[in-house]
PDB file of C-alpha atoms in Angstrom:
ATOM      1  CA  UNK E   1       0.000   0.000   0.000  1.00 45.00           C
ATOM      2  CA  UNK E   2       1.376   3.401  -0.908  1.00 47.00           C
ATOM      3  CA  UNK E   3       1.520   6.229   1.569  1.00 45.00           C
ATOM      4  CA  UNK E   4      -0.652   9.074   0.340  1.00 48.00           C
ATOM      5  CA  UNK E   5       0.047  11.414   3.225  1.00 53.00           C
ATOM      6  CA  UNK E   6       2.547  13.388   1.144  1.00 62.00           C
ATOM      7  CA  UNK E   7       0.052  13.902  -1.664  1.00 73.00           C
ATOM      8  CA  UNK E   8      -2.120  16.932  -1.085  1.00 84.00           C
ATOM      9  CA  UNK E   9      -5.843  16.748  -1.656  1.00 94.00           C
ATOM     10  CA  UNK E  10      -6.302  18.978  -4.695  1.00 97.00           C
ATOM     11  CA  UNK E  11      -9.686  20.452  -5.488  1.00 98.00           C
ATOM     12  CA  UNK E  12     -10.771  22.713  -8.319  1.00 98.00           C
ATOM     13  CA  UNK E  13     -13.286  25.428  -7.527  1.00 98.00           C
ATOM     14  CA  UNK E  14     -15.356  26.756 -10.388  1.00 98.00           C
ATOM     15  CA  UNK E  15     -17.651  29.683 -10.934  1.00 96.00           C
ATOM     16  CA  UNK E  16     -19.365  30.428 -14.205  1.00 96.00           C
ATOM     17  CA  UNK E  17     -22.001  32.498 -15.888  1.00 95.00           C
ATOM     18  CA  UNK E  18     -25.288  30.802 -16.635  1.00 95.00           C
ATOM     19  CA  UNK E  19     -25.063  28.716 -19.789  1.00 97.00           C
ATOM     20  CA  UNK E  20     -21.269  28.586 -19.837  1.00 97.00           C
ATOM     21  CA  UNK E  21     -20.311  25.724 -22.200  1.00 97.00           C
ATOM     22  CA  UNK E  22     -18.390  22.738 -20.896  1.00 98.00           C
ATOM     23  CA  UNK E  23     -15.697  23.398 -23.538  1.00 97.00           C
ATOM     24  CA  UNK E  24     -14.920  26.756 -21.894  1.00 97.00           C
ATOM     25  CA  UNK E  25     -14.658  25.188 -18.442  1.00 98.00           C
ATOM     26  CA  UNK E  26     -12.450  22.391 -19.769  1.00 97.00           C
ATOM     27  CA  UNK E  27     -10.168  24.818 -21.626  1.00 97.00           C
ATOM     28  CA  UNK E  28      -9.763  26.902 -18.475  1.00 97.00           C
ATOM     29  CA  UNK E  29      -9.027  23.815 -16.380  1.00 98.00           C
ATOM     30  CA  UNK E  30      -6.488  22.363 -18.817  1.00 97.00           C
ATOM     31  CA  UNK E  31      -4.760  25.721 -19.211  1.00 97.00           C
ATOM     32  CA  UNK E  32      -4.486  26.317 -15.455  1.00 97.00           C
ATOM     33  CA  UNK E  33      -3.206  22.811 -14.702  1.00 97.00           C
ATOM     34  CA  UNK E  34      -0.638  22.936 -17.515  1.00 97.00           C
ATOM     35  CA  UNK E  35       0.626  26.330 -16.409  1.00 96.00           C
ATOM     36  CA  UNK E  36       1.171  25.013 -12.876  1.00 96.00           C
ATOM     37  CA  UNK E  37       2.403  21.546 -13.953  1.00 96.00           C
ATOM     38  CA  UNK E  38      -0.367  19.724 -12.147  1.00 96.00           C
ATOM     39  CA  UNK E  39      -1.680  16.466 -13.569  1.00 96.00           C
ATOM     40  CA  UNK E  40      -5.430  16.195 -14.017  1.00 96.00           C
ATOM     41  CA  UNK E  41      -5.204  12.824 -12.257  1.00 96.00           C
ATOM     42  CA  UNK E  42      -4.155  14.649  -9.062  1.00 96.00           C
ATOM     43  CA  UNK E  43      -7.453  16.542  -8.879  1.00 98.00           C
ATOM     44  CA  UNK E  44      -9.815  14.809  -6.464  1.00 97.00           C
ATOM     45  CA  UNK E  45     -13.031  16.772  -6.909  1.00 98.00           C
ATOM     46  CA  UNK E  46     -14.728  19.888  -8.250  1.00 98.00           C
ATOM     47  CA  UNK E  47     -16.558  22.465  -6.170  1.00 98.00           C
ATOM     48  CA  UNK E  48     -18.915  25.358  -6.769  1.00 98.00           C
ATOM     49  CA  UNK E  49     -21.702  27.321  -5.109  1.00 98.00           C
ATOM     50  CA  UNK E  50     -25.119  25.734  -4.628  1.00 97.00           C
ATOM     51  CA  UNK E  51     -26.694  28.340  -6.938  1.00 96.00           C
ATOM     52  CA  UNK E  52     -24.937  26.462  -9.766  1.00 96.00           C
ATOM     53  CA  UNK E  53     -26.407  23.088  -8.878  1.00 96.00           C
ATOM     54  CA  UNK E  54     -28.347  22.920 -12.168  1.00 97.00           C
ATOM     55  CA  UNK E  55     -25.566  24.341 -14.362  1.00 97.00           C
ATOM     56  CA  UNK E  56     -25.185  21.951 -17.341  1.00 98.00           C
ATOM     57  CA  UNK E  57     -21.557  22.877 -18.114  1.00 98.00           C
ATOM     58  CA  UNK E  58     -20.408  22.087 -14.571  1.00 98.00           C
ATOM     59  CA  UNK E  59     -22.371  18.831 -14.430  1.00 98.00           C
ATOM     60  CA  UNK E  60     -20.999  17.795 -17.831  1.00 98.00           C
ATOM     61  CA  UNK E  61     -17.416  18.662 -16.857  1.00 98.00           C
ATOM     62  CA  UNK E  62     -17.648  16.529 -13.716  1.00 98.00           C
ATOM     63  CA  UNK E  63     -19.065  13.659 -15.797  1.00 98.00           C
ATOM     64  CA  UNK E  64     -16.291  13.973 -18.424  1.00 98.00           C
ATOM     65  CA  UNK E  65     -13.608  13.981 -15.753  1.00 98.00           C
ATOM     66  CA  UNK E  66     -15.369  11.337 -13.643  1.00 98.00           C
ATOM     67  CA  UNK E  67     -14.962  13.543 -10.586  1.00 98.00           C
ATOM     68  CA  UNK E  68     -17.397  14.345  -7.805  1.00 98.00           C
ATOM     69  CA  UNK E  69     -18.875  17.839  -7.923  1.00 98.00           C
ATOM     70  CA  UNK E  70     -19.791  19.329  -4.551  1.00 98.00           C
ATOM     71  CA  UNK E  71     -21.731  22.476  -3.809  1.00 98.00           C
ATOM     72  CA  UNK E  72     -21.553  24.922  -0.918  1.00 98.00           C
ATOM     73  CA  UNK E  73     -23.920  27.657   0.234  1.00 97.00           C
ATOM     74  CA  UNK E  74     -22.817  31.287   0.266  1.00 96.00           C
ATOM     75  CA  UNK E  75     -22.896  31.079   4.093  1.00 96.00           C
ATOM     76  CA  UNK E  76     -20.428  28.181   4.021  1.00 97.00           C
ATOM     77  CA  UNK E  77     -18.204  30.045   1.555  1.00 97.00           C
ATOM     78  CA  UNK E  78     -18.289  33.401   3.343  1.00 94.00           C
ATOM     79  CA  UNK E  79     -15.879  32.175   6.012  1.00 94.00           C
ATOM     80  CA  UNK E  80     -13.090  31.863   3.452  1.00 96.00           C
ATOM     81  CA  UNK E  81     -13.166  35.532   2.525  1.00 94.00           C
ATOM     82  CA  UNK E  82      -9.905  36.382   4.382  1.00 95.00           C
ATOM     83  CA  UNK E  83      -8.040  33.826   2.248  1.00 95.00           C
ATOM     84  CA  UNK E  84      -9.261  35.087  -1.112  1.00 96.00           C
ATOM     85  CA  UNK E  85      -6.774  36.620  -3.524  1.00 95.00           C
ATOM     86  CA  UNK E  86      -9.519  38.666  -5.117  1.00 88.00           C
ATOM     87  CA  UNK E  87     -12.810  39.988  -3.818  1.00 92.00           C
ATOM     88  CA  UNK E  88     -15.490  40.556  -6.423  1.00 90.00           C
ATOM     89  CA  UNK E  89     -18.313  42.898  -5.503  1.00 93.00           C
ATOM     90  CA  UNK E  90     -20.266  41.575  -8.481  1.00 88.00           C
ATOM     91  CA  UNK E  91     -19.912  38.025  -7.200  1.00 89.00           C
ATOM     92  CA  UNK E  92     -21.023  39.210  -3.779  1.00 93.00           C
ATOM     93  CA  UNK E  93     -24.094  40.959  -5.218  1.00 93.00           C
ATOM     94  CA  UNK E  94     -25.072  37.856  -7.172  1.00 90.00           C
ATOM     95  CA  UNK E  95     -24.119  35.089  -4.769  1.00 92.00           C
ATOM     96  CA  UNK E  96     -23.493  36.490  -1.301  1.00 93.00           C
ATOM     97  CA  UNK E  97     -19.811  35.558  -1.372  1.00 92.00           C
ATOM     98  CA  UNK E  98     -16.836  37.466  -2.732  1.00 94.00           C
ATOM     99  CA  UNK E  99     -15.251  34.663  -4.702  1.00 95.00           C
ATOM    100  CA  UNK E 100     -16.989  31.468  -5.688  1.00 96.00           C
ATOM    101  CA  UNK E 101     -14.094  29.580  -7.282  1.00 97.00           C
ATOM    102  CA  UNK E 102     -11.523  30.250  -4.553  1.00 98.00           C
ATOM    103  CA  UNK E 103     -13.936  29.837  -1.638  1.00 98.00           C
ATOM    104  CA  UNK E 104     -15.437  26.620  -3.005  1.00 98.00           C
ATOM    105  CA  UNK E 105     -12.000  25.113  -3.679  1.00 98.00           C
ATOM    106  CA  UNK E 106     -10.841  25.945  -0.149  1.00 98.00           C
ATOM    107  CA  UNK E 107     -14.042  24.686   1.443  1.00 98.00           C
ATOM    108  CA  UNK E 108     -13.982  21.329  -0.300  1.00 98.00           C
ATOM    109  CA  UNK E 109     -10.231  20.714   0.068  1.00 98.00           C
ATOM    110  CA  UNK E 110     -10.581  21.381   3.778  1.00 97.00           C
ATOM    111  CA  UNK E 111     -13.620  19.129   4.074  1.00 97.00           C
ATOM    112  CA  UNK E 112     -11.991  16.222   2.202  1.00 97.00           C
ATOM    113  CA  UNK E 113      -8.612  16.442   3.924  1.00 96.00           C
ATOM    114  CA  UNK E 114      -9.935  17.466   7.349  1.00 96.00           C
ATOM    115  CA  UNK E 115      -7.056  19.948   7.389  1.00 95.00           C
ATOM    116  CA  UNK E 116      -6.553  23.628   6.583  1.00 95.00           C
ATOM    117  CA  UNK E 117      -6.403  24.301   2.859  1.00 96.00           C
ATOM    118  CA  UNK E 118      -4.514  26.900   0.898  1.00 96.00           C
ATOM    119  CA  UNK E 119      -4.888  28.286  -2.595  1.00 97.00           C
ATOM    120  CA  UNK E 120      -2.373  26.776  -5.001  1.00 96.00           C
ATOM    121  CA  UNK E 121      -3.811  28.468  -8.080  1.00 97.00           C
ATOM    122  CA  UNK E 122      -5.550  31.716  -7.322  1.00 96.00           C
ATOM    123  CA  UNK E 123      -8.525  32.874  -9.331  1.00 96.00           C
ATOM    124  CA  UNK E 124      -8.116  32.466 -13.084  1.00 95.00           C
ATOM    125  CA  UNK E 125     -10.697  34.162 -15.249  1.00 93.00           C
ATOM    126  CA  UNK E 126     -11.487  33.037 -18.759  1.00 89.00           C
ATOM    127  CA  UNK E 127     -14.450  34.032 -20.907  1.00 85.00           C
ATOM    128  CA  UNK E 128     -17.506  33.143 -18.794  1.00 94.00           C
ATOM    129  CA  UNK E 129     -15.816  31.220 -16.020  1.00 96.00           C
ATOM    130  CA  UNK E 130     -13.464  31.437 -13.058  1.00 96.00           C
ATOM    131  CA  UNK E 131     -11.324  28.684 -11.622  1.00 98.00           C
ATOM    132  CA  UNK E 132      -9.144  28.230  -8.565  1.00 98.00           C
ATOM    133  CA  UNK E 133      -7.281  25.273  -7.159  1.00 98.00           C
ATOM    134  CA  UNK E 134      -6.798  24.601  -3.470  1.00 98.00           C
ATOM    135  CA  UNK E 135      -4.875  21.916  -1.703  1.00 97.00           C
ATOM    136  CA  UNK E 136      -4.850  20.524   1.801  1.00 94.00           C
ATOM    137  CA  UNK E 137      -2.125  18.211   3.034  1.00 81.00           C
TER     138      UNK E 137
END
């Protein structure tokens, strides 16, 4: 049995505009991972805000990648505000939290690893979507 303790739990947080195509989300993901030399196989799960529960692009991306997609409420995400690299007033107006991608990534990495998480890729914006990657050891 291999020891996985050295491998951080990596989680991708995603935010997107309504109707954002899966191709856009996938392009953003591939680009971010390549830039940071992270293998897609290292990503354990995807996270977003519960307002996006019905978003076809997110659901399709999770299906393509065969990864779980978890959702958090704005209340759950609000606690991560001090760790955000970027605070979006528009995001706050629309969702009640200042950064969906970063907050969701942190929240899920922390939940899965039962340990404090940190942002490894801060908010990347691309067309209609935002992405962040958090890890917890």
